[in-house]
Amino acid sequence: MALKIENTLKRARALRRLPGSDSPLELPRMVKDAMAFLLERFERHGPVFKTRFFTPIVFLIGTEANKSIMVTRRTEFSFGRGYGITNANVVFDGSIMLQDGAEHKRTRGMLTPAVGRLAVQSSGEQVYRIWSDAVERMAAADSFDAYQGAEHATFDVAANTITGLDLGPETDSFRPLMHTIIGGMMAPVPYRIPFLSLDRAVKAREAIIDLMRPKIQAARRAEEPPGLVGLLAQYRDEDGTALSDDEIGRHLILLFWAAYDTTASASSWILHTLAYRPDWQERLREELAAVPESDVGLLETNKKLKQLDWFLYELERMYPSALFFPRVAIEDIEYNGHVIPADTPVFYSPYMTHRDPATWDQPNTFDPDRWDPDNDRSAKLSHLVGFGGGPRLCLGRAFAKLQLKIQIYTLLRNHRIEPVPRCVPKVQGVPVHHPTDSYLRLVRL
Ligand code: HEM
């Protein structure tokens, strides 16, 4: 008991010495304008500062900090405990997000071939069909909201490719359940209380698993395991034990969430940015003109599409899908002359690091040409962390990039995209970073 009190006091003293504020007003200030909040504190306090989102949190910012958290000193930080302080602890119980060490390695080893199946040509063709329909819908409307348009199409893609649901009524019945799960992630009360958001999210998760059960069981019996569900259904560990329906369902729901929310954000930034950059629409349209429709599923492996790559790197730099990601310090951590006490949540931030003038020339300017290797001030890919890094690098990066490239191909092939005159777009920072009130229209070429 005395030791516990001693440790609590030691922790409080160490936290007090860190720059920043742990006032309870920090969270409402952050929610009001997350981007301004983060940049202001980074400018004022430098690369190590504390704040409070329910509990005190320390931000470590900059390319060195990212490398330490994700690679060189990663054993000092727990990924699983980081997500464990969020509602993922309840909503995504039993998933890779709450794991570390050998347990994580095993799950990642199991999910990697299944997710790898998504980034292949045949699934690219499925994505192309979905995005072609989405573009037709956008073109038929007088105008559309960038985020809503992107969100609808990326939901269909995730439902169809990850969970193997049919488009139309089956996917539509899944939509409110998945939104209830995502709502649970943001529930202000982190406990399961009947009828409140977190309880509803867990019930929605169980309902989705029930919806998936016949598909999982059919995939177990199939000779050729169909898609991602099939690979998980026929997976055997080294003792020959299969995953239960419930385990498969939980992995699928986690993959769905990881894929959909993030890609919806990136995809909405594509729509918004292209609309305001007709020069880049032209450049990309010209580059993509050489790609026949039959090769859309190979866009991610086509090394000739340099400008498309630069455009997407720059999009990831300026508009990462999430502004920050959590870890927990496993032990007392000395960093840059500061001591971060054990058990403190420590966050890294793609948003702040990608706008750090110590790393980037004119960080607030959207300039895809900075990725041209022939350019003197060429930017370094190793400084981009929009998909994380090290052994926890995003498992779905190749598939996400494939979808974003297909989206651009489909959009620019027959249309010009432009903002609706006099609309005043804004930006939402949390839980996912995306433009709001960005009304656009497609004009047939
Ligand atoms: C534009 C789209 C995407 C973005 C920006 C993105 C971003 C990220 C980031 C930053 C992480 C690391 C989080 C951390 O360090 O705390 C991550 C992890 C992960 N992502 Fe993605 N992601 C995207 C799409 C996808 C897709 C399509 C899938 C699956 C099909 C996926 C599955 C995962 C999984 C399973 C992890 C956890 C990996 C592990 O812990 O080993 N993501 N993603």
Coordinates of C-alpha atoms and ligand atoms in Angstrom, one line a residue:
M1 CA 0.0 0.0 0.0
A2 CA 2.8 2.4 1.1
L3 CA 4.7 1.5 -2.1
K4 CA 1.6 2.2 -4.2
I5 CA 1.2 5.6 -2.7
E6 CA 4.9 6.3 -3.1
N7 CA 4.7 5.4 -6.8
T8 CA 1.6 7.5 -7.4
L9 CA 3.3 10.5 -5.9
K10 CA 6.5 9.9 -7.9
R11 CA 4.4 9.7 -11.0
A12 CA 2.5 12.9 -10.2
R13 CA 5.9 14.7 -9.5
A14 CA 7.3 13.5 -12.9
L15 CA 4.2 14.6 -14.8
R16 CA 4.2 18.0 -13.0
R17 CA 7.7 18.6 -14.4
L18 CA 6.6 18.1 -18.0
P19 CA 5.7 21.1 -20.1
G20 CA 2.0 21.5 -21.0
S21 CA -1.2 21.5 -19.1
D22 CA -3.3 18.7 -17.6
S23 CA -6.3 20.9 -16.9
P24 CA -9.7 19.1 -17.3
L25 CA -10.5 21.9 -19.8
E26 CA -8.0 20.4 -22.3
L27 CA -10.4 17.8 -23.7
P28 CA -13.3 20.2 -24.6
R29 CA -10.7 22.6 -26.1
M30 CA -9.3 19.8 -28.2
V31 CA -12.7 18.6 -29.3
K32 CA -13.6 22.2 -30.4
D33 CA -10.7 22.5 -32.9
A34 CA -8.3 19.5 -32.7
M35 CA -5.9 20.7 -35.4
A36 CA -5.5 24.2 -33.9
F37 CA -5.2 22.7 -30.4
L38 CA -2.4 20.3 -31.4
L39 CA -0.4 22.8 -33.5
E40 CA -0.6 25.5 -30.9
R41 CA 0.7 23.2 -28.1
F42 CA 3.5 21.8 -30.3
E43 CA 4.6 25.3 -31.2
R44 CA 4.4 26.5 -27.5
H45 CA 6.0 23.4 -25.8
G46 CA 8.1 21.6 -28.4
P47 CA 8.2 17.9 -29.0
V48 CA 7.3 16.6 -25.5
F49 CA 4.2 18.0 -23.8
K50 CA 1.4 16.8 -21.6
T51 CA -2.3 17.4 -21.9
R52 CA -5.4 15.6 -20.5
F53 CA -8.1 13.6 -22.3
F54 CA -9.9 12.2 -19.3
T55 CA -6.5 11.2 -17.9
P56 CA -3.1 12.9 -18.3
I57 CA -1.5 12.1 -21.7
V58 CA 2.0 12.8 -23.0
F59 CA 2.5 13.6 -26.7
L60 CA 5.9 12.8 -28.3
I61 CA 6.2 14.6 -31.6
G62 CA 8.7 14.6 -34.5
T63 CA 10.4 12.0 -36.8
E64 CA 12.8 10.9 -34.0
A65 CA 9.9 10.4 -31.6
N66 CA 8.0 8.3 -34.1
K67 CA 11.0 6.2 -34.8
S68 CA 11.5 5.6 -31.1
I69 CA 7.8 4.7 -30.4
M70 CA 7.4 2.5 -33.5
V71 CA 10.8 0.9 -34.0
T72 CA 13.9 1.5 -31.8
R73 CA 12.3 1.8 -28.4
R74 CA 9.0 0.1 -29.1
T75 CA 9.4 -2.5 -26.3
E76 CA 9.1 0.4 -23.8
F77 CA 5.6 1.3 -25.2
S78 CA 2.5 -1.0 -25.1
F79 CA 0.2 -0.8 -28.2
G80 CA -2.4 -3.1 -26.6
R81 CA -2.6 -1.1 -23.4
G82 CA -2.7 2.1 -25.5
Y83 CA -5.9 1.0 -27.2
G84 CA -7.0 -0.6 -23.9
I85 CA -7.5 2.9 -22.5
T86 CA -10.0 3.7 -25.2
N87 CA -13.5 2.0 -25.7
A88 CA -11.7 -0.5 -28.0
N89 CA -11.2 -2.3 -24.8
V90 CA -14.9 -3.3 -24.8
V91 CA -15.9 -2.9 -28.5
F92 CA -12.9 -4.7 -30.0
D93 CA -12.3 -7.2 -27.2
G94 CA -10.3 -10.2 -28.5
S95 CA -8.8 -8.3 -31.4
I96 CA -5.3 -7.5 -32.6
M97 CA -5.6 -3.9 -31.4
L98 CA -5.5 -5.0 -27.7
Q99 CA -2.5 -7.4 -28.2
D100 CA 1.2 -7.1 -27.7
G101 CA 4.2 -9.4 -28.0
A102 CA 3.8 -13.1 -29.0
E103 CA 0.0 -12.9 -29.0
H104 CA 0.1 -10.0 -31.5
K105 CA 2.7 -11.8 -33.6
R106 CA 0.4 -14.8 -33.8
T107 CA -2.7 -12.8 -34.8
R108 CA -0.8 -10.7 -37.3
G109 CA 0.7 -13.9 -38.9
M110 CA -2.9 -15.2 -39.2
L111 CA -4.4 -12.0 -40.6
T112 CA -1.6 -11.1 -43.0
P113 CA -2.4 -13.7 -45.8
A114 CA -6.1 -13.0 -45.4
V115 CA -5.8 -9.2 -45.7
G116 CA -3.2 -9.8 -48.5
R117 CA -6.0 -11.3 -50.5
L118 CA -7.7 -7.9 -50.7
A119 CA -4.8 -6.2 -52.6
V120 CA -5.0 -8.6 -55.6
Q121 CA -6.4 -7.9 -59.1
S122 CA -9.7 -9.7 -58.7
S123 CA -10.6 -7.7 -55.6
G124 CA -9.4 -4.5 -57.3
E125 CA -12.0 -5.2 -60.0
Q126 CA -14.7 -5.5 -57.4
V127 CA -13.6 -2.1 -55.9
Y128 CA -13.7 -0.7 -59.4
R129 CA -17.3 -1.7 -59.9
I130 CA -18.3 -0.2 -56.6
W131 CA -16.5 3.1 -57.3
S132 CA -17.8 3.3 -60.9
D133 CA -21.4 3.1 -59.4
A134 CA -20.5 5.7 -56.8
V135 CA -19.1 8.1 -59.4
E136 CA -22.3 7.6 -61.5
R137 CA -24.4 8.5 -58.4
M138 CA -22.2 11.6 -57.7
A139 CA -22.5 12.7 -61.3
A140 CA -26.2 12.3 -61.3
A141 CA -26.7 14.5 -58.3
D142 CA -26.6 18.3 -58.6
S143 CA -24.0 18.3 -55.8
F144 CA -22.8 16.1 -53.1
D145 CA -20.9 16.3 -49.8
A146 CA -17.3 15.0 -50.1
Y147 CA -17.3 13.1 -46.9
Q148 CA -20.7 11.6 -47.3
G149 CA -20.0 10.5 -50.9
A150 CA -16.7 8.9 -49.9
E151 CA -18.0 7.3 -46.7
H152 CA -20.9 5.6 -48.6
A153 CA -18.6 4.1 -51.3
T154 CA -15.8 3.0 -48.8
F155 CA -18.5 1.3 -46.6
D156 CA -19.7 -0.7 -49.6
V157 CA -16.1 -1.7 -50.5
A158 CA -15.4 -2.8 -46.9
A159 CA -18.7 -4.7 -46.6
N160 CA -18.2 -6.5 -49.9
T161 CA -14.5 -7.2 -49.8
I162 CA -13.8 -7.8 -46.1
T163 CA -17.0 -9.3 -44.8
G164 CA -18.1 -10.8 -48.1
L165 CA -21.6 -9.2 -47.9
D166 CA -23.7 -8.7 -51.0
L167 CA -24.2 -5.1 -52.0
G168 CA -27.8 -3.8 -51.6
P169 CA -30.1 -5.0 -48.8
E170 CA -27.5 -7.2 -47.1
T171 CA -24.9 -4.4 -46.8
D172 CA -27.7 -1.9 -45.9
S173 CA -28.8 -4.0 -43.0
F174 CA -25.2 -4.0 -41.8
R175 CA -24.8 -0.2 -42.0
P176 CA -26.7 0.9 -38.9
L177 CA -25.1 -1.9 -36.8
M178 CA -21.6 -0.9 -37.9
H179 CA -22.4 2.8 -37.1
T180 CA -23.6 1.7 -33.7
I181 CA -20.2 0.0 -33.1
I182 CA -18.3 3.1 -34.2
G183 CA -20.5 5.2 -32.0
G184 CA -19.5 3.0 -29.1
M185 CA -15.9 3.9 -29.7
M186 CA -16.8 7.5 -28.9
A187 CA -19.0 6.8 -25.9
P188 CA -18.2 9.3 -23.1
V189 CA -18.9 6.7 -20.4
P190 CA -16.3 3.9 -20.8
Y191 CA -18.5 1.2 -19.1
R192 CA -21.2 -1.1 -20.4
I193 CA -24.4 0.3 -18.9
P194 CA -27.7 -1.1 -20.4
F195 CA -29.0 1.0 -23.3
L196 CA -26.1 3.4 -23.4
S197 CA -23.8 3.6 -26.4
L198 CA -21.2 1.1 -25.3
D199 CA -23.8 -1.5 -24.4
R200 CA -25.5 -0.9 -27.8
A201 CA -22.2 -1.3 -29.6
V202 CA -21.5 -4.7 -28.0
K203 CA -25.1 -5.8 -28.9
A204 CA -24.5 -4.6 -32.5
R205 CA -21.3 -6.6 -32.6
E206 CA -23.1 -9.7 -31.5
A207 CA -25.9 -9.0 -34.1
I208 CA -23.2 -8.7 -36.9
I209 CA -21.6 -11.9 -35.8
D210 CA -25.0 -13.6 -36.0
L211 CA -25.5 -12.1 -39.5
M212 CA -22.1 -13.4 -40.5
R213 CA -22.4 -16.9 -39.0
P214 CA -24.0 -18.7 -42.1
K215 CA -21.3 -17.2 -44.3
I216 CA -18.6 -18.3 -42.0
Q217 CA -20.0 -21.8 -41.8
A218 CA -20.4 -22.0 -45.6
A219 CA -16.8 -20.9 -46.0
R220 CA -15.6 -23.7 -43.6
R221 CA -17.2 -26.3 -45.9
A222 CA -16.1 -24.7 -49.2
E223 CA -13.4 -26.5 -51.2
E224 CA -11.9 -23.2 -52.5
P225 CA -12.1 -20.8 -49.5
P226 CA -13.8 -17.7 -50.8
G227 CA -12.0 -14.4 -50.0
L228 CA -10.9 -13.2 -46.6
V229 CA -13.7 -14.9 -44.7
G230 CA -12.7 -18.2 -46.3
L231 CA -9.1 -17.9 -45.3
L232 CA -10.0 -17.2 -41.7
A233 CA -12.7 -20.0 -41.7
Q234 CA -10.1 -22.5 -42.8
Y235 CA -7.2 -21.3 -40.7
R236 CA -5.6 -23.9 -38.4
D237 CA -3.0 -23.0 -35.8
E238 CA 0.0 -25.2 -35.2
D239 CA -2.1 -27.7 -33.1
G240 CA -4.6 -27.9 -35.9
T241 CA -7.2 -25.9 -34.0
A242 CA -9.7 -23.8 -36.0
L243 CA -11.0 -20.3 -35.0
S244 CA -14.5 -20.3 -33.6
D245 CA -17.3 -18.3 -35.4
D246 CA -17.1 -15.7 -32.7
E247 CA -13.4 -15.3 -33.1
I248 CA -13.7 -14.9 -36.9
G249 CA -16.5 -12.5 -36.4
R250 CA -14.5 -10.3 -34.1
H251 CA -11.5 -10.2 -36.4
L252 CA -13.7 -9.3 -39.3
I253 CA -15.4 -6.5 -37.4
L254 CA -12.1 -5.1 -36.4
L255 CA -10.7 -5.3 -40.0
F256 CA -13.9 -3.6 -41.2
W257 CA -13.5 -0.7 -38.7
A258 CA -9.8 -0.3 -39.4
A259 CA -10.4 -0.3 -43.2
Y260 CA -13.6 1.7 -43.5
D261 CA -13.2 4.8 -41.2
T262 CA -9.7 5.5 -42.3
T263 CA -10.2 5.0 -46.0
A264 CA -13.4 7.1 -45.9
S265 CA -11.3 9.9 -44.5
A266 CA -8.5 9.6 -47.2
S267 CA -11.1 9.2 -49.9
S268 CA -12.9 12.4 -48.8
W269 CA -9.7 14.3 -48.9
I270 CA -9.1 13.0 -52.5
L271 CA -12.5 14.4 -53.6
H272 CA -12.0 17.7 -51.8
T273 CA -8.4 18.2 -52.9
L274 CA -8.9 17.4 -56.5
A275 CA -11.8 19.8 -56.7
Y276 CA -9.6 22.6 -55.5
R277 CA -6.6 21.6 -57.6
P278 CA -7.6 21.4 -61.3
D279 CA -3.9 21.4 -62.2
W280 CA -3.5 18.0 -60.4
Q281 CA -6.7 16.7 -61.9
E282 CA -5.1 17.4 -65.3
R283 CA -1.7 15.9 -64.5
L284 CA -3.3 12.7 -63.0
R285 CA -5.8 12.3 -65.8
E286 CA -3.0 12.5 -68.3
E287 CA -0.8 9.9 -66.5
L288 CA -3.8 7.5 -66.0
A289 CA -4.8 7.7 -69.6
A290 CA -2.2 5.1 -70.4
V291 CA -3.9 2.5 -68.1
P292 CA -6.5 0.4 -69.8
E293 CA -9.6 -0.4 -67.8
S294 CA -8.6 -4.1 -67.6
D295 CA -5.5 -3.1 -65.6
V296 CA -7.3 -1.1 -62.8
G297 CA -6.7 -4.0 -60.4
L298 CA -3.0 -3.6 -60.9
L299 CA -2.8 0.1 -60.2
E300 CA -1.0 -0.4 -56.9
T301 CA 1.8 -2.4 -58.5
N302 CA 2.2 -0.1 -61.5
K303 CA 5.5 1.6 -60.9
K304 CA 5.1 4.0 -63.8
L305 CA 2.4 6.1 -62.1
K306 CA 4.8 8.4 -60.3
Q307 CA 2.6 11.5 -60.1
L308 CA -0.2 9.4 -58.6
D309 CA 2.2 8.2 -55.9
W310 CA 3.4 11.7 -55.1
F311 CA -0.2 12.9 -54.9
L312 CA -1.1 10.2 -52.4
Y313 CA 2.0 10.7 -50.3
E314 CA 1.3 14.4 -50.1
L315 CA -2.3 13.6 -49.2
E316 CA -1.2 11.3 -46.4
R317 CA 1.3 13.9 -45.2
M318 CA -1.2 16.8 -45.0
Y319 CA -4.4 14.9 -44.2
P320 CA -3.7 11.8 -42.2
S321 CA -6.9 9.9 -41.4
A322 CA -6.3 10.1 -37.6
L323 CA -4.5 13.0 -35.9
F324 CA -2.9 10.8 -33.2
F325 CA -2.5 7.2 -31.9
P326 CA -2.2 5.8 -28.4
R327 CA 0.5 3.8 -26.5
V328 CA 1.2 3.4 -22.8
A329 CA 4.7 3.7 -21.3
I330 CA 5.5 0.2 -19.8
E331 CA 8.3 1.6 -17.7
D332 CA 9.7 5.1 -16.8
I333 CA 10.9 6.5 -20.1
E334 CA 13.7 9.1 -20.4
Y335 CA 13.2 11.1 -23.6
N336 CA 14.8 14.3 -24.6
G337 CA 15.8 15.2 -21.0
H338 CA 12.2 14.4 -19.7
V339 CA 11.0 11.5 -17.6
I340 CA 7.7 10.0 -18.6
P341 CA 6.5 7.8 -15.7
A342 CA 5.5 4.2 -16.2
D343 CA 1.7 3.6 -17.0
T344 CA 1.3 7.1 -18.7
P345 CA -0.5 7.1 -22.0
V346 CA 1.9 8.4 -24.7
F347 CA 0.6 9.5 -28.1
Y348 CA 2.3 9.9 -31.4
S349 CA 0.8 12.2 -34.0
P350 CA 1.1 11.9 -37.8
Y351 CA -0.7 15.3 -38.1
M352 CA 1.8 17.3 -36.0
T353 CA 4.9 15.4 -37.2
H354 CA 3.8 15.9 -40.9
R355 CA 3.6 19.6 -40.3
D356 CA 6.8 20.0 -38.3
P357 CA 9.0 22.7 -40.0
A358 CA 12.1 20.9 -38.7
T359 CA 11.3 18.1 -41.1
W360 CA 9.3 19.6 -44.0
D361 CA 9.9 22.5 -46.3
Q362 CA 6.8 24.7 -46.2
P363 CA 4.9 22.1 -44.3
N364 CA 1.5 23.8 -44.7
T365 CA 1.6 23.9 -48.5
F366 CA 0.0 21.0 -50.5
D367 CA 2.8 20.3 -52.9
P368 CA 3.0 16.7 -54.4
D369 CA 6.1 17.7 -56.3
R370 CA 8.1 17.6 -53.0
W371 CA 8.1 13.8 -53.6
D372 CA 9.9 14.0 -56.9
P373 CA 13.3 12.4 -56.3
D374 CA 14.8 14.7 -58.9
N375 CA 13.9 17.7 -56.7
D376 CA 16.7 19.0 -54.4
R377 CA 14.3 19.4 -51.5
S378 CA 12.9 15.9 -52.1
A379 CA 10.9 14.6 -49.1
K380 CA 11.7 11.3 -47.3
L381 CA 9.2 8.5 -47.3
S382 CA 10.5 7.2 -44.0
H383 CA 9.1 10.4 -42.4
L384 CA 5.6 9.6 -43.3
V385 CA 3.6 7.8 -40.6
G386 CA 0.0 8.0 -41.8
F387 CA -0.1 4.2 -41.9
G388 CA 2.0 3.8 -38.7
G389 CA 5.3 2.0 -38.9
G390 CA 7.6 -0.8 -37.6
P391 CA 6.0 -4.2 -36.7
R392 CA 2.6 -2.5 -36.3
L393 CA 2.6 -0.9 -39.7
C394 CA -1.0 -0.9 -41.1
L395 CA -1.9 -4.4 -42.3
G396 CA -4.2 -3.0 -45.0
R397 CA -1.9 -0.4 -46.5
A398 CA -1.6 -2.0 -50.0
F399 CA -5.4 -2.5 -50.2
A400 CA -6.1 1.0 -49.0
K401 CA -3.7 2.5 -51.6
L402 CA -5.2 0.3 -54.3
Q403 CA -8.7 1.5 -53.5
L404 CA -7.6 5.2 -53.4
K405 CA -5.9 4.8 -56.8
I406 CA -9.0 3.1 -58.3
Q407 CA -11.1 6.0 -56.9
I408 CA -8.9 8.6 -58.6
Y409 CA -8.9 6.6 -61.9
T410 CA -12.7 6.2 -61.8
L411 CA -13.3 9.9 -60.9
L412 CA -11.0 11.5 -63.5
R413 CA -11.6 9.2 -66.4
N414 CA -14.8 10.8 -67.6
H415 CA -15.3 13.7 -65.3
R416 CA -14.0 17.0 -64.0
I417 CA -14.6 17.6 -60.3
E418 CA -15.3 21.1 -59.0
P419 CA -16.4 22.8 -55.8
V420 CA -20.0 24.2 -55.7
P421 CA -19.6 28.0 -55.8
R422 CA -19.8 29.8 -52.5
C423 CA -19.6 26.7 -50.3
V424 CA -17.4 27.2 -47.3
P425 CA -15.8 23.9 -46.3
K426 CA -14.6 23.2 -42.8
V427 CA -12.5 20.4 -41.2
Q428 CA -13.4 17.9 -38.5
G429 CA -10.4 16.5 -36.6
V430 CA -11.7 13.8 -34.4
P431 CA -12.5 10.9 -34.4
V432 CA -11.5 10.8 -38.0
H433 CA -10.0 13.8 -39.9
H434 CA -12.1 14.8 -42.8
P435 CA -13.6 17.8 -44.7
T436 CA -17.1 18.9 -43.8
D437 CA -19.5 21.0 -45.8
S438 CA -17.4 20.5 -48.8
Y439 CA -20.0 20.4 -51.6
L440 CA -18.8 19.3 -54.9
R441 CA -20.1 18.4 -58.4
L442 CA -18.9 16.2 -61.2
V443 CA -19.1 17.5 -64.8
R444 CA -18.9 15.0 -67.6
L445 CA -15.9 15.7 -69.9
Ligands
HEM1 C1 -6.3 5.0 -45.8 C2 -6.6 3.9 -45.1 C3 -5.8 3.5 -43.9 C4 -5.1 4.2 -43.0 C5 -4.7 5.7 -43.1 C6 -4.6 3.3 -42.0 C7 -3.8 3.7 -40.9 C8 -3.3 2.8 -40.0 C9 -2.4 3.2 -38.9 C10 -1.8 4.5 -38.7 C11 -2.2 2.0 -38.2 C12 -1.3 2.0 -37.0 C13 -2.0 2.5 -35.7 C14 -1.0 2.7 -34.6 O1 0.2 2.8 -34.7 O2 -1.5 2.8 -33.4 C15 -3.0 1.0 -38.7 C16 -3.0 -0.3 -38.3 C17 -3.8 -1.3 -38.8 N1 -4.6 -1.2 -39.9 FE1 -4.8 0.4 -41.1 N2 -5.2 2.1 -42.2 C18 -5.9 2.1 -43.4 C19 -6.5 1.1 -44.0 C20 -6.6 -0.2 -43.5 C21 -7.2 -1.3 -44.1 C22 -7.9 -1.3 -45.5 C23 -7.1 -2.4 -43.3 C24 -7.6 -3.8 -43.5 C25 -8.1 -4.3 -44.6 C26 -6.4 -2.0 -42.1 C27 -6.0 -2.8 -41.1 C28 -5.2 -2.4 -40.1 C29 -4.8 -3.3 -39.0 C30 -5.3 -4.7 -38.8 C31 -4.0 -2.6 -38.2 C32 -3.3 -3.1 -36.9 C33 -2.0 -3.8 -37.2 C34 -1.2 -4.3 -36.1 O3 -1.5 -3.9 -34.9 O4 -0.3 -5.1 -36.3 N3 -6.1 -0.6 -42.3 N4 -3.6 1.5 -39.9

